[in-house]
Amino acid sequence: MIDRPSAPLALHLDSAALKANWQWLAKASGPARCGGAIKANGYGLGAVEVLRHLAAAGCRDFFVATWGEAAELLPHLGEASLGVLHGVREEDMALAVGAKALPVLNSPQQIARWKGANGGPCHVMLDTGMNRLGLDGHALDRTLLEGLPIETLLSHLACADEDHPLNATQLALFRQLVVGVPAKSLSLANSAGILLGPDYAFDLTRPGLALYGGIPRAEAAGHIAQVVRPHAQILQRRTVRSGESVGYGATFVATSQREAAVLNLGYADGYLRGFSGKGAALLDGQRLPVLGRVSMDLIAVDVTDAPHLGEGDWLELEFDLPTASAQSGLSQYELLTTIGRRYERRWI
Ligand SMILES: *Cc1c(COP(=O)(O)O)cnc(C)c1O
């Protein structure tokens, strides 16, 4: 076997920052347990590693979207619990019944399927106004829940990242609906929901974004640390003479002679075209702006003021999530979940 050569792009993942973010969210959750949403491969970071680090910090309640995601994590769960947010389809039943992960049942059909198979403990999602997944809270048939061993009764907020009247409406409906339902715990808040205050915390919170360095509401600024830092290697350094252009579409035209470094990173790695002419690499606090369009596998940055940089050197990309979101027009969620597979993921 020939060893694979090291990748020319690396994702530095800060495990201390990940744990500190969870600890801050756990504190902000008050007496409620603080879980972790690790769907979509741990928001692009790598679900197995995220699970391992959060479990070491004390997190015991994890959530993924599908049974495919659950299957990858089951061997690593230890004492932790895992909820599968999309419930159970017929195709999932062979894996789901008797598994250590529990489905979050969303519809009368899913409940009938689970009861029919004597599936045992489960979670149940109530829709309180988002009209996404869950039993319709405005017309809840409580007989559906009879005989179900419910661990957690959940609902999900549609607008927790804004000061929107729907937050209070969903909270009030959730409070009404849970009366008399024999569930061991109640759960409403995602990252942003935790920041809405103690009324939203109930018994269990389910942050995702903020664990990974996302700032869902202003209250988190200064408390949540950056976890993900993309780095790319310089493949070539070149001189761009005045009047010449850089990249596809010739969108950047030099008005004076510039020096460009071509980095091994592009939109196929999740550095999407919204960063064209807007993103930057970082050097000792100095921004080295992206010149022209992002290509599939390459970008160029201006290194005129960094004469020592050359082929083989590495640069970090500016990627603190609120800044990168403003630059690229992508949500903080999209920035994380589109991170590509070609990065070497290095937990630091
Ligand atoms: C994704 C998800 C979360 C986590 O949300 P964030 O906004 O990333 O904190 C929590 N609950 C449910 C049901 C989800 O789908």
Coordinates of C-alpha atoms and ligand atoms in Angstrom, one line a residue:
M1 CA 0.0 0.0 0.0
I2 CA 1.2 3.4 -0.9
D3 CA 0.4 6.1 1.7
R4 CA -1.8 8.8 0.4
P5 CA 0.1 12.1 0.1
S6 CA -0.8 14.7 2.7
A7 CA -3.6 17.1 1.5
P8 CA -2.8 20.6 0.4
L9 CA -5.7 21.9 2.4
A10 CA -6.4 21.4 6.1
L11 CA -9.3 22.1 8.4
H12 CA -8.0 23.0 11.8
L13 CA -10.6 22.1 14.4
D14 CA -10.3 23.5 17.9
S15 CA -11.5 20.9 20.3
A16 CA -11.0 23.2 23.3
A17 CA -13.2 25.8 21.7
L18 CA -15.9 23.2 20.8
K19 CA -16.0 22.1 24.5
A20 CA -15.9 25.6 25.8
N21 CA -18.8 26.6 23.6
W22 CA -20.8 23.6 24.9
Q23 CA -20.0 24.5 28.4
W24 CA -21.2 28.1 27.9
L25 CA -24.4 26.9 26.3
A26 CA -24.9 24.4 29.1
K27 CA -24.5 27.2 31.6
A28 CA -26.9 29.3 29.6
S29 CA -29.4 26.4 29.7
G30 CA -29.6 26.8 33.5
P31 CA -30.8 23.6 35.2
A32 CA -31.7 22.0 31.8
R33 CA -29.4 19.3 30.4
C34 CA -27.6 20.6 27.3
G35 CA -27.4 18.3 24.3
G36 CA -25.8 18.6 20.9
A37 CA -27.1 18.5 17.3
I38 CA -24.5 16.6 15.3
K39 CA -26.5 15.9 12.1
A40 CA -25.0 16.6 8.7
N41 CA -21.7 15.0 9.8
G42 CA -21.5 17.3 12.9
Y43 CA -22.3 20.3 10.7
G44 CA -19.4 19.4 8.4
L45 CA -16.7 19.0 11.0
G46 CA -16.9 15.2 11.4
A47 CA -19.7 13.7 13.6
V48 CA -17.6 10.9 15.2
E49 CA -15.0 13.3 16.5
V50 CA -17.5 15.9 17.5
L51 CA -19.4 13.3 19.5
R52 CA -16.2 12.2 21.1
H53 CA -15.1 15.7 22.2
L54 CA -18.6 16.7 23.4
A55 CA -19.0 13.5 25.3
A56 CA -15.7 14.1 27.0
A57 CA -17.0 17.6 28.0
G58 CA -20.1 15.9 29.6
C59 CA -22.7 16.1 26.8
R60 CA -25.0 13.1 26.9
D61 CA -27.9 13.8 24.5
F62 CA -27.2 13.9 20.8
F63 CA -29.4 14.3 17.7
V64 CA -28.9 13.4 14.1
A65 CA -31.4 13.6 11.2
T66 CA -31.3 10.1 9.7
W67 CA -30.7 6.5 10.5
G68 CA -27.7 6.4 8.1
E69 CA -26.1 9.1 10.3
A70 CA -27.1 7.2 13.5
A71 CA -25.5 3.9 12.2
E72 CA -22.1 5.6 11.9
L73 CA -22.3 6.9 15.5
L74 CA -23.8 3.9 17.3
P75 CA -20.5 2.2 18.0
H76 CA -19.2 5.5 19.6
L77 CA -22.1 6.3 21.8
G78 CA -20.9 5.0 25.1
E79 CA -23.3 6.2 27.8
A80 CA -24.8 8.9 25.6
S81 CA -28.3 8.9 24.0
L82 CA -28.9 9.6 20.3
G83 CA -32.2 10.8 18.9
V84 CA -33.0 10.5 15.2
L85 CA -35.0 13.6 14.2
H86 CA -36.6 12.4 11.0
G87 CA -38.4 9.5 12.8
V88 CA -38.7 6.1 11.2
R89 CA -39.6 5.1 7.7
E90 CA -40.5 1.5 6.9
E91 CA -37.0 1.2 5.5
D92 CA -35.4 2.2 8.8
M93 CA -37.3 -0.2 11.0
A94 CA -34.8 -3.1 10.8
L95 CA -32.1 -0.9 12.2
A96 CA -34.3 1.2 14.5
V97 CA -36.1 -1.4 16.6
G98 CA -33.9 -2.4 19.4
A99 CA -31.2 0.1 18.5
K100 CA -29.6 2.3 21.1
A101 CA -30.7 5.4 19.2
L102 CA -34.3 6.4 19.5
P103 CA -36.6 7.8 16.8
V104 CA -38.2 11.2 17.1
L105 CA -41.7 10.2 15.9
N106 CA -43.3 13.0 13.9
S107 CA -46.5 11.8 12.3
P108 CA -49.5 9.5 13.1
Q109 CA -48.1 7.0 10.6
Q110 CA -44.7 6.9 12.3
I111 CA -46.4 6.4 15.7
A112 CA -48.5 3.6 14.3
R113 CA -45.4 1.9 12.7
W114 CA -43.5 2.2 16.0
K115 CA -46.4 0.9 18.1
G116 CA -47.1 -1.9 15.6
A117 CA -43.5 -3.1 16.0
N118 CA -43.5 -2.7 19.8
G119 CA -40.6 -0.4 19.3
G120 CA -40.3 0.7 22.9
P121 CA -38.9 4.0 24.1
C122 CA -39.1 6.9 21.7
H123 CA -39.2 10.7 21.4
V124 CA -42.1 12.6 20.0
M125 CA -42.0 15.9 18.0
L126 CA -44.9 18.4 18.2
D127 CA -45.3 21.1 15.6
T128 CA -46.1 24.4 17.4
G129 CA -46.1 26.6 14.3
M130 CA -43.2 25.9 12.1
N131 CA -45.1 23.5 9.9
R132 CA -42.1 21.3 9.3
L133 CA -41.9 18.0 11.2
G134 CA -44.1 16.9 14.0
L135 CA -47.7 16.2 15.1
D136 CA -50.0 19.2 14.4
G137 CA -50.1 21.0 17.7
H138 CA -53.2 22.9 16.7
A139 CA -55.2 19.7 16.3
L140 CA -53.4 17.3 18.6
D141 CA -55.1 13.9 18.9
R142 CA -53.8 12.9 22.4
T143 CA -55.0 9.3 22.0
L144 CA -52.1 8.9 19.5
L145 CA -49.7 9.2 22.4
E146 CA -51.4 6.7 24.7
G147 CA -49.2 3.7 25.5
L148 CA -46.1 5.3 24.0
P149 CA -43.1 5.2 26.3
I150 CA -42.0 8.8 25.6
E151 CA -38.6 9.8 26.7
T152 CA -38.6 13.4 25.4
L153 CA -41.4 15.5 24.0
L154 CA -39.9 18.1 21.6
S155 CA -40.9 21.0 19.5
H156 CA -38.7 23.3 17.4
L157 CA -38.6 27.1 17.1
A158 CA -38.9 28.7 13.7
C159 CA -37.6 32.2 14.5
A160 CA -35.5 31.9 17.6
D161 CA -32.7 33.9 15.9
E162 CA -35.0 36.9 15.6
D163 CA -37.2 38.8 18.1
H164 CA -40.3 37.5 16.4
P165 CA -43.8 37.1 17.9
L166 CA -43.9 33.5 16.8
N167 CA -41.4 32.6 19.6
A168 CA -43.8 33.4 22.4
T169 CA -46.7 31.9 20.4
Q170 CA -44.8 28.6 20.0
L171 CA -43.7 28.6 23.7
A172 CA -47.3 29.1 24.8
L173 CA -48.7 26.3 22.6
F174 CA -45.9 24.0 23.7
R175 CA -46.7 24.6 27.3
Q176 CA -50.4 23.8 26.7
L177 CA -49.7 20.7 24.7
V178 CA -47.4 19.0 27.2
V179 CA -49.9 19.1 30.1
G180 CA -50.8 15.6 30.9
V181 CA -48.5 13.9 28.5
P182 CA -46.3 11.4 30.3
A183 CA -42.9 12.3 28.9
K184 CA -39.7 12.0 31.0
S185 CA -38.4 15.3 29.6
L186 CA -39.4 18.3 27.5
S187 CA -37.2 20.1 24.9
L188 CA -37.8 23.2 22.8
A189 CA -34.6 25.3 22.4
N190 CA -31.9 25.1 19.7
S191 CA -28.8 27.4 20.0
A192 CA -30.8 30.6 19.5
G193 CA -33.6 29.3 21.7
I194 CA -31.3 29.0 24.6
L195 CA -30.5 32.7 24.3
L196 CA -34.2 33.6 24.5
G197 CA -34.0 33.0 28.2
P198 CA -34.8 30.4 30.9
D199 CA -38.5 30.0 29.8
Y200 CA -37.4 28.2 26.7
A201 CA -35.0 25.8 28.3
F202 CA -37.3 23.2 29.8
D203 CA -35.4 19.9 30.6
L204 CA -33.1 19.6 27.6
T205 CA -31.7 22.0 25.1
R206 CA -30.4 21.0 21.6
P207 CA -27.8 23.5 20.3
G208 CA -26.1 22.9 17.0
L209 CA -24.8 26.0 15.3
A210 CA -23.3 27.7 18.4
L211 CA -21.3 24.6 19.3
Y212 CA -19.4 25.0 16.1
G213 CA -18.7 28.8 16.5
G214 CA -21.9 30.2 15.0
I215 CA -23.4 33.3 16.5
P216 CA -27.2 32.8 16.3
R217 CA -28.1 35.9 18.3
A218 CA -26.1 39.0 19.5
E219 CA -26.2 37.6 23.1
A220 CA -23.7 35.0 22.1
A221 CA -21.1 37.4 20.7
G222 CA -17.9 37.4 22.8
H223 CA -18.9 34.1 24.4
I224 CA -18.8 31.6 21.5
A225 CA -15.3 30.9 20.1
Q226 CA -14.3 30.0 16.5
V227 CA -13.9 26.3 16.1
V228 CA -13.3 25.9 12.3
R229 CA -10.2 27.3 10.6
P230 CA -9.6 26.4 7.0
H231 CA -5.9 26.5 5.8
A232 CA -4.7 26.1 2.3
Q233 CA -1.2 25.7 0.8
I234 CA 0.2 28.1 -1.8
L235 CA 0.7 26.2 -5.1
Q236 CA 2.3 29.1 -7.0
R237 CA 3.2 32.8 -6.6
R238 CA 3.0 35.1 -9.5
T239 CA 3.3 38.7 -10.6
V240 CA 0.1 40.3 -12.0
R241 CA 1.1 43.3 -14.1
S242 CA -1.0 46.5 -14.2
G243 CA -3.9 46.0 -16.6
E244 CA -3.9 42.2 -16.3
S245 CA -6.7 40.2 -14.8
V246 CA -7.0 37.2 -12.5
G247 CA -9.2 34.2 -12.8
Y248 CA -12.4 33.2 -14.7
G249 CA -14.3 36.0 -16.2
A250 CA -11.4 38.4 -15.6
T251 CA -13.4 40.0 -12.9
F252 CA -10.3 41.4 -11.1
V253 CA -8.2 43.7 -13.1
A254 CA -5.0 45.0 -11.5
T255 CA -4.7 48.8 -11.5
S256 CA -1.1 48.5 -10.4
Q257 CA 1.4 45.6 -10.3
R258 CA 0.3 43.0 -7.7
E259 CA 1.7 39.8 -6.4
A260 CA -0.8 36.9 -6.2
A261 CA -0.6 33.6 -4.3
V262 CA -2.7 30.8 -5.8
L263 CA -4.1 28.6 -3.0
N264 CA -5.3 25.0 -3.1
L265 CA -8.9 25.7 -2.2
G266 CA -12.1 26.3 -4.2
Y267 CA -15.8 26.0 -4.3
A268 CA -15.6 22.2 -4.4
D269 CA -14.2 22.4 -0.9
G270 CA -17.1 24.6 0.3
Y271 CA -15.3 27.9 -0.2
L272 CA -18.2 29.0 -2.4
R273 CA -18.2 31.6 -5.1
G274 CA -19.8 34.2 -2.8
F275 CA -16.2 34.8 -1.5
S276 CA -15.1 36.0 -4.9
G277 CA -13.5 39.4 -4.5
K278 CA -14.7 39.4 -0.8
G279 CA -13.0 36.8 1.2
A280 CA -9.4 36.9 2.5
A281 CA -6.5 34.9 3.8
L282 CA -5.0 36.0 7.1
L283 CA -1.4 36.7 7.9
D284 CA -0.6 38.0 11.4
G285 CA -3.9 39.8 11.6
Q286 CA -3.4 41.3 8.1
R287 CA -6.1 40.5 5.4
L288 CA -4.9 39.3 2.1
P289 CA -7.9 39.8 -0.2
V290 CA -9.2 37.2 -2.6
L291 CA -8.6 38.4 -6.1
G292 CA -11.3 37.7 -8.6
R293 CA -13.5 34.6 -8.8
V294 CA -13.3 31.5 -6.7
S295 CA -12.6 28.5 -9.0
M296 CA -13.5 24.9 -8.3
D297 CA -10.2 24.0 -6.8
L298 CA -8.3 27.3 -6.5
I299 CA -8.3 30.9 -5.3
A300 CA -5.8 33.7 -5.7
V301 CA -5.0 36.1 -2.9
D302 CA -3.1 39.3 -2.9
V303 CA 0.4 38.8 -1.3
T304 CA 2.0 42.0 -2.5
D305 CA 2.6 43.1 1.1
A306 CA 3.9 39.6 2.1
P307 CA 7.1 39.2 0.1
H308 CA 8.3 36.2 2.1
L309 CA 5.4 34.0 1.2
G310 CA 5.9 31.4 -1.6
E311 CA 5.2 28.0 -3.0
G312 CA 4.6 25.5 -0.2
D313 CA 3.7 28.0 2.5
W314 CA 0.3 27.7 4.2
L315 CA -2.3 30.4 4.8
E316 CA -5.4 30.5 7.0
L317 CA -8.6 31.7 5.5
E318 CA -10.8 34.3 7.2
F319 CA -13.7 32.1 8.4
D320 CA -15.1 33.4 11.6
L321 CA -18.7 32.6 10.8
P322 CA -20.5 35.9 11.2
T323 CA -17.9 37.7 9.1
A324 CA -17.7 34.9 6.5
S325 CA -21.5 34.9 6.3
A326 CA -21.7 38.7 5.7
Q327 CA -19.0 38.3 3.0
S328 CA -20.4 35.4 1.1
G329 CA -24.1 35.9 1.5
L330 CA -24.3 32.3 2.9
S331 CA -25.9 31.5 6.2
Q332 CA -23.5 30.4 9.0
Y333 CA -25.2 26.9 8.7
E334 CA -24.4 26.7 5.0
L335 CA -20.8 27.7 5.5
L336 CA -20.3 24.8 7.9
T337 CA -22.3 22.1 6.2
T338 CA -20.8 22.6 2.7
I339 CA -17.3 22.2 4.0
G340 CA -15.8 19.6 1.6
R341 CA -14.3 16.2 1.9
R342 CA -10.8 17.1 0.5
Y343 CA -9.7 18.8 3.7
E344 CA -7.5 16.9 6.1
R345 CA -9.4 17.4 9.3
R346 CA -7.0 18.1 12.1
W347 CA -8.3 18.3 15.7
I348 CA -6.1 20.6 17.7
Ligands
LIG1 C1 -30.8 21.2 13.7 C2 -31.7 21.2 14.8 C3 -31.3 21.7 16.1 C4 -30.1 22.5 16.2 O1 -30.3 23.8 15.8 P1 -29.3 25.0 15.7 O2 -30.0 26.2 15.2 O3 -28.2 24.6 14.9 O4 -28.8 25.2 17.1 C5 -32.2 21.5 17.1 N1 -33.4 20.9 17.0 C6 -33.8 20.4 15.8 C7 -35.1 19.7 15.7 C8 -33.0 20.5 14.7 O5 -33.4 20.1 13.5

